[in-house]
PDB file of C-alpha atoms in Angstrom:
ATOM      1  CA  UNK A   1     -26.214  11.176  -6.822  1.00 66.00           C
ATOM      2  CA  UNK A   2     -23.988  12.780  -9.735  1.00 59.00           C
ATOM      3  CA  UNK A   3     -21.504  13.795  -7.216  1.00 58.00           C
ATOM      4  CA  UNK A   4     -21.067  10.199  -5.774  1.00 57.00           C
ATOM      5  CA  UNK A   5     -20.747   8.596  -8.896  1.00 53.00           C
ATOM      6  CA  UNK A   6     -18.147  11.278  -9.782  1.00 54.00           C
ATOM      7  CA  UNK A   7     -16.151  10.419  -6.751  1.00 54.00           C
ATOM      8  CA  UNK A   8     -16.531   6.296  -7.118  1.00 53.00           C
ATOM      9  CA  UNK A   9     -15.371   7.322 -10.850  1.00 52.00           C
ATOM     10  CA  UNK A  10     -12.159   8.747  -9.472  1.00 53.00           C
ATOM     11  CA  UNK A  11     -11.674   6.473  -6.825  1.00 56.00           C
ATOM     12  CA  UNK A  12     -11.579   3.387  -8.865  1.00 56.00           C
ATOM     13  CA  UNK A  13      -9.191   5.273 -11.154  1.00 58.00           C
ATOM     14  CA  UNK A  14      -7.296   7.441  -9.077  1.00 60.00           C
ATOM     15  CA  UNK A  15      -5.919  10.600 -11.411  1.00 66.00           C
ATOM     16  CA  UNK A  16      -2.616  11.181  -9.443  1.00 66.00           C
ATOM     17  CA  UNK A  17      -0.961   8.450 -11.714  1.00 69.00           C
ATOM     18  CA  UNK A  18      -1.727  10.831 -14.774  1.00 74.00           C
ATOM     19  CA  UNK A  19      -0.155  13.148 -13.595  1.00 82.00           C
ATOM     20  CA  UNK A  20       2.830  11.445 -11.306  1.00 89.00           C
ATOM     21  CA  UNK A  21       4.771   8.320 -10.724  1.00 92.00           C
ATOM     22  CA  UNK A  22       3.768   5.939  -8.253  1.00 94.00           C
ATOM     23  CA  UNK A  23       6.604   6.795  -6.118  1.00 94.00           C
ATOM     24  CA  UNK A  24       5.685  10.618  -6.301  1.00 93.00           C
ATOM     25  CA  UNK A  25       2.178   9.364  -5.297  1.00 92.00           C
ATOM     26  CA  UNK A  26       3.261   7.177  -2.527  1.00 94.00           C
ATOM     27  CA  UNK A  27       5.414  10.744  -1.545  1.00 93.00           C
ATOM     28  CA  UNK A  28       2.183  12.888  -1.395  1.00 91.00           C
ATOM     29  CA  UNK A  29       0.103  10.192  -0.159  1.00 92.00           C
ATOM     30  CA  UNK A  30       2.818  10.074   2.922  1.00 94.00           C
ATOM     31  CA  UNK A  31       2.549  14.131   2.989  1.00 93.00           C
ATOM     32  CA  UNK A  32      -0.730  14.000   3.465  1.00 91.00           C
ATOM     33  CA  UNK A  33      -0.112  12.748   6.707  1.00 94.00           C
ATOM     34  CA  UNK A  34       2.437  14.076   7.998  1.00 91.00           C
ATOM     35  CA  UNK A  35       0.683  16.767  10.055  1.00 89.00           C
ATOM     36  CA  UNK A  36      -0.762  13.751  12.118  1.00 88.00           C
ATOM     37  CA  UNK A  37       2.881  11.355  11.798  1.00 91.00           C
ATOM     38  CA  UNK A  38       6.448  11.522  11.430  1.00 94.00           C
ATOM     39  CA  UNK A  39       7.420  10.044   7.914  1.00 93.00           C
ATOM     40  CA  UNK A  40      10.473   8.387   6.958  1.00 94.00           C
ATOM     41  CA  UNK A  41      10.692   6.915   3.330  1.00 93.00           C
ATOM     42  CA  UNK A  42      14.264   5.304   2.386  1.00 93.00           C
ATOM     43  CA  UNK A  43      15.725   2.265   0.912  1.00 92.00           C
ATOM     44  CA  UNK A  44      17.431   1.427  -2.199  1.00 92.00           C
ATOM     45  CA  UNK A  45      16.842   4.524  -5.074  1.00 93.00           C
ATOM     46  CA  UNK A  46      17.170   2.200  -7.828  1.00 94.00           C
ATOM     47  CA  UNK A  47      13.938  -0.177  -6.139  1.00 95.00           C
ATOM     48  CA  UNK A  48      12.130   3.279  -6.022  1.00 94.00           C
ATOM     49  CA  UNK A  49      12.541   3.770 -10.157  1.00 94.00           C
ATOM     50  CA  UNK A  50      11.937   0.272 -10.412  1.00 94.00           C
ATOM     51  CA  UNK A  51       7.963   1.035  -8.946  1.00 92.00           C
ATOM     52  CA  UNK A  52       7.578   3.598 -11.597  1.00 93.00           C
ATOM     53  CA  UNK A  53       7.744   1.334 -14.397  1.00 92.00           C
ATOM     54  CA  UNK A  54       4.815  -1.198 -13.665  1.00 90.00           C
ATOM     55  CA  UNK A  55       2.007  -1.188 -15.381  1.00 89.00           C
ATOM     56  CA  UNK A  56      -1.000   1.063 -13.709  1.00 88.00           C
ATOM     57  CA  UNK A  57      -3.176  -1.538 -12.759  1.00 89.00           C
ATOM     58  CA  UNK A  58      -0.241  -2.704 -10.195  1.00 91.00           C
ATOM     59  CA  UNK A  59       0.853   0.122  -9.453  1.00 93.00           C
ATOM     60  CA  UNK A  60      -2.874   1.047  -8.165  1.00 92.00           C
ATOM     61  CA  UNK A  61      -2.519  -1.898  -6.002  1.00 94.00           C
ATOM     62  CA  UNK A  62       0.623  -0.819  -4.717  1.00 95.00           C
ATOM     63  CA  UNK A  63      -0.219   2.736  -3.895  1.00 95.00           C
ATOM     64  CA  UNK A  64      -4.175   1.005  -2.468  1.00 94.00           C
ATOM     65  CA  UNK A  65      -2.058  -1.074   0.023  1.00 96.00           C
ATOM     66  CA  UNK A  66      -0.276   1.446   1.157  1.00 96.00           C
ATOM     67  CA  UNK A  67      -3.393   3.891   1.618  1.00 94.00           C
ATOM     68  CA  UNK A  68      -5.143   1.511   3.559  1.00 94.00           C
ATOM     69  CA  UNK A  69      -2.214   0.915   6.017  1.00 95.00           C
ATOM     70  CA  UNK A  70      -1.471   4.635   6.398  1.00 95.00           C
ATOM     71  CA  UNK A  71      -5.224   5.085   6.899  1.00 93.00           C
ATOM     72  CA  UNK A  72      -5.469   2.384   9.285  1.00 91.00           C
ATOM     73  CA  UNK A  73      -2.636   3.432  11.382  1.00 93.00           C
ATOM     74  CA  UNK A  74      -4.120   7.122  11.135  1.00 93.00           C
ATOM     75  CA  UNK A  75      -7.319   6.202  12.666  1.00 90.00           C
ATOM     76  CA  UNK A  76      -6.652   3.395  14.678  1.00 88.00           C
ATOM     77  CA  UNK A  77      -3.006   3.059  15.931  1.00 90.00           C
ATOM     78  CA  UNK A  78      -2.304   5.874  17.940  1.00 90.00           C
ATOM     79  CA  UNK A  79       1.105   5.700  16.082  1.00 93.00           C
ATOM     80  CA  UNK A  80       3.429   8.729  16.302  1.00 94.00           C
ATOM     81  CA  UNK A  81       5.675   7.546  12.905  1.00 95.00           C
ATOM     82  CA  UNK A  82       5.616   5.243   9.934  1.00 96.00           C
ATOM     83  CA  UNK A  83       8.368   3.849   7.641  1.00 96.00           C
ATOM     84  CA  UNK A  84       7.798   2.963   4.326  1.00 97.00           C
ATOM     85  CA  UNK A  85      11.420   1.089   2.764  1.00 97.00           C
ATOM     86  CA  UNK A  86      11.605  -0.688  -0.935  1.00 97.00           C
ATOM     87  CA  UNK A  87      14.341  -2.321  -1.843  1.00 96.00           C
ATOM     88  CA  UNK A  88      14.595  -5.080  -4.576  1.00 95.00           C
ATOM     89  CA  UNK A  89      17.313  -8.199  -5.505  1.00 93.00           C
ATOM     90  CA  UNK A  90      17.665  -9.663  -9.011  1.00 91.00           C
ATOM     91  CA  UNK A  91      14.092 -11.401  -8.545  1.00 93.00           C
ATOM     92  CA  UNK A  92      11.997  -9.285  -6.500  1.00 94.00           C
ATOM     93  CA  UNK A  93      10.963  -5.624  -5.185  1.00 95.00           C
ATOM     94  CA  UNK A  94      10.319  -5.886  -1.416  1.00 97.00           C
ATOM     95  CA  UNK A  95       8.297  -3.321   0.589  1.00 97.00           C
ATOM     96  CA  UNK A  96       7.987  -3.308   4.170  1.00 97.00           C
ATOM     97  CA  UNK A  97       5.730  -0.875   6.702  1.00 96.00           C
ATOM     98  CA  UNK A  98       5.904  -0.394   9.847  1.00 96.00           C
ATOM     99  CA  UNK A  99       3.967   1.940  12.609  1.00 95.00           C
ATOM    100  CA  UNK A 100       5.228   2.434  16.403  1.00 94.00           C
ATOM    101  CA  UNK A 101       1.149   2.037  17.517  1.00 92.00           C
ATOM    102  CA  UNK A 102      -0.539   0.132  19.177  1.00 89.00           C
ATOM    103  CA  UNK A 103      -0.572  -2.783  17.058  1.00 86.00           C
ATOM    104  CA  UNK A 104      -4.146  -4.557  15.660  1.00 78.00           C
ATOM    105  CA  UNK A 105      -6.326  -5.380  18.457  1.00 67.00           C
ATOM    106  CA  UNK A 106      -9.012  -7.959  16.625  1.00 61.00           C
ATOM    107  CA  UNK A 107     -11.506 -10.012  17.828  1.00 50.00           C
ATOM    108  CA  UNK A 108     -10.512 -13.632  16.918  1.00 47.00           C
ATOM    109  CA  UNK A 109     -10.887 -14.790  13.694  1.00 49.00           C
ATOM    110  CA  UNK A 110     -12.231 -10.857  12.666  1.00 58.00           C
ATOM    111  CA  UNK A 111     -10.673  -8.649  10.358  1.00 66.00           C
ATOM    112  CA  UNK A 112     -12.247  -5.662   8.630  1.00 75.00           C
ATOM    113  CA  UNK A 113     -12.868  -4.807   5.142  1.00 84.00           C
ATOM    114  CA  UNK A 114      -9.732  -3.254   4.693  1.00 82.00           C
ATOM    115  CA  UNK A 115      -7.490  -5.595   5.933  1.00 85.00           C
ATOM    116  CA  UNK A 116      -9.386  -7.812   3.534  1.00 90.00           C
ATOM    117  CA  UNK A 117      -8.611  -5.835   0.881  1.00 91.00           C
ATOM    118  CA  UNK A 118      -5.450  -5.269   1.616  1.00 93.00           C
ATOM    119  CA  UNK A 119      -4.863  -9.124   1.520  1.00 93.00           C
ATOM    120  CA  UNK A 120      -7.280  -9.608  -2.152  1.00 94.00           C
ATOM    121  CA  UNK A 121      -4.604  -6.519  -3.586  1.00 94.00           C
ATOM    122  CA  UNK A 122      -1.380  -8.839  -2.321  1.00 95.00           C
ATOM    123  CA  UNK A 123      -2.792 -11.918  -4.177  1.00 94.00           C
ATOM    124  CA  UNK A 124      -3.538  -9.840  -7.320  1.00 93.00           C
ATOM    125  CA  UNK A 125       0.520  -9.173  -7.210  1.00 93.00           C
ATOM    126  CA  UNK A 126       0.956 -12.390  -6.647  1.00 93.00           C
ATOM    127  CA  UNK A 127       2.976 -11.319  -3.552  1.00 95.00           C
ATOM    128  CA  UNK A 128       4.319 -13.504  -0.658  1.00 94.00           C
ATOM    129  CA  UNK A 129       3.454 -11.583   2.835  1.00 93.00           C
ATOM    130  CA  UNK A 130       4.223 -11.199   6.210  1.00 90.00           C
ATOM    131  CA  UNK A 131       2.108  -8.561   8.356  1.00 88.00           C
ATOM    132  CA  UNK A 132       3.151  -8.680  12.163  1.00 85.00           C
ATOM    133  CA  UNK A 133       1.283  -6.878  14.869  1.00 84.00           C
ATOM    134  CA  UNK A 134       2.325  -6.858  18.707  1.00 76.00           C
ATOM    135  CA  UNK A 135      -0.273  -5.550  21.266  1.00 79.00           C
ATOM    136  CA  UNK A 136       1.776  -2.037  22.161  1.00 79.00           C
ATOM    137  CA  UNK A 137       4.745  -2.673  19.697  1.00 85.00           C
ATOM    138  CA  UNK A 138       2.854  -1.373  16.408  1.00 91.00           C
ATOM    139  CA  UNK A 139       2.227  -2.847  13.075  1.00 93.00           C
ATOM    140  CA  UNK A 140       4.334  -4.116  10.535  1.00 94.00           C
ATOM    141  CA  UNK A 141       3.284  -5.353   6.720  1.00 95.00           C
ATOM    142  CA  UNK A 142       6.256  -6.808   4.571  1.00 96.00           C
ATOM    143  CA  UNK A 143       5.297  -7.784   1.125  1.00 96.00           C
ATOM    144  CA  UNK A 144       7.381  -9.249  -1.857  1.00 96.00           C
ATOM    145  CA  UNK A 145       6.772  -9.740  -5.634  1.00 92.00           C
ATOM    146  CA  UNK A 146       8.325 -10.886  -8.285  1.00 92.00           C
ATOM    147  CA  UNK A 147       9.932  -8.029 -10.519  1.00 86.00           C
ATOM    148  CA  UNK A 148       9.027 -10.382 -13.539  1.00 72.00           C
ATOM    149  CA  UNK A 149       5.464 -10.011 -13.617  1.00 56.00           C
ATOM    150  CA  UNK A 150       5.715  -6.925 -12.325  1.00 54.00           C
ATOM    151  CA  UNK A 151       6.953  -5.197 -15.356  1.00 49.00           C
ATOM    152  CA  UNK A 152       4.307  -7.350 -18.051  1.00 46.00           C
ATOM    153  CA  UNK A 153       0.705  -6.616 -17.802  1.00 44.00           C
ATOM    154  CA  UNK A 154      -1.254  -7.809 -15.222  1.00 40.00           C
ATOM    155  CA  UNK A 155      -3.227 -10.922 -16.092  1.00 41.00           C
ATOM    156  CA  UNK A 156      -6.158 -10.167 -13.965  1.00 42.00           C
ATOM    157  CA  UNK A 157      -8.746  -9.303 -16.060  1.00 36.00           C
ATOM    158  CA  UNK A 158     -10.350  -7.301 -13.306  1.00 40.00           C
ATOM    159  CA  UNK A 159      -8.758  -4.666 -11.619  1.00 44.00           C
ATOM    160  CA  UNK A 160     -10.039  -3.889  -7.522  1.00 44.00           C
ATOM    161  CA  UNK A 161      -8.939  -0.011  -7.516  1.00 47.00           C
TER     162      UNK A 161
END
């Protein structure tokens, strides 16, 4: 019982962001993988810098979305790559993912708990969204935010980690 409450502890808090920036965790996160998938990170350098300067309970969110799409498309996709891109404008930072799987196959009107999540942690950011998924095309998740509240504290009260 001690050990599971030890790892919900660090699960709700992760402690990679004490000891690196979200983009150096969304690096290793993508590392972690990359025995399994081909990786490509890019897009604008300065949107990249921009990440590291929200607050942690965002940048949680952030780095949760994108561990539950890389998971996902780990066990699920049969994907061979991923691409991760963030770029920003004067307004917001965008983020788009894509896989070359096999795109979400769902019963209608099912989705599972993580796609749920995924979905509570873009409202939290207050973040317009577009995921697209063709049957043998792959999956693709584009979020926006606005850099404004992204760089104040979070006004949620509760944080989903």
């Amino acid at each position: 019982i001690l050990n599971s409450c030890r790892n919900i502890s660090h699960n709700l808090s992760p402690e990679i962001f004490t000891l690196n920036t979200l983009s150096e965790s969304i690096d290793e996160l993508c590392e972690s993988v990359e025995n399994t998938l081909q990786v490509q990170l890019d897009g604008d350098a300065v949107a990249w810098a921009i990440l590291d300067t929200f607050a942690e309970d965002q940048a949680i969110h952030i780095y949760r979305i994108l561990e539950e799409v890389i998971h996902n498309t780990v066990e699920h996709a049969q994907a061979s790559c991923i691409r991760i891109s963030c770029t920003a404008d004067r307004e917001q930072i965008h983020i788009c993912y894509t896989d070359n799987g096999r795109g979400i196959v769902a019963e209608r009107g099912k989705r599972g708990h993580g796609l749920k999540h995924i979905e509570s942690r873009l409202l939290i950011l207050n973040a317009t969204y577009a995921p697209l998924s063709d049957i043998d095309h792959g999956y693709r998740l584009s979020f926006s935010f606005p850099l404004e509240s992204s760089l104040s504290e979070s006004k949620q009260s509760n944080t989903i980690a």
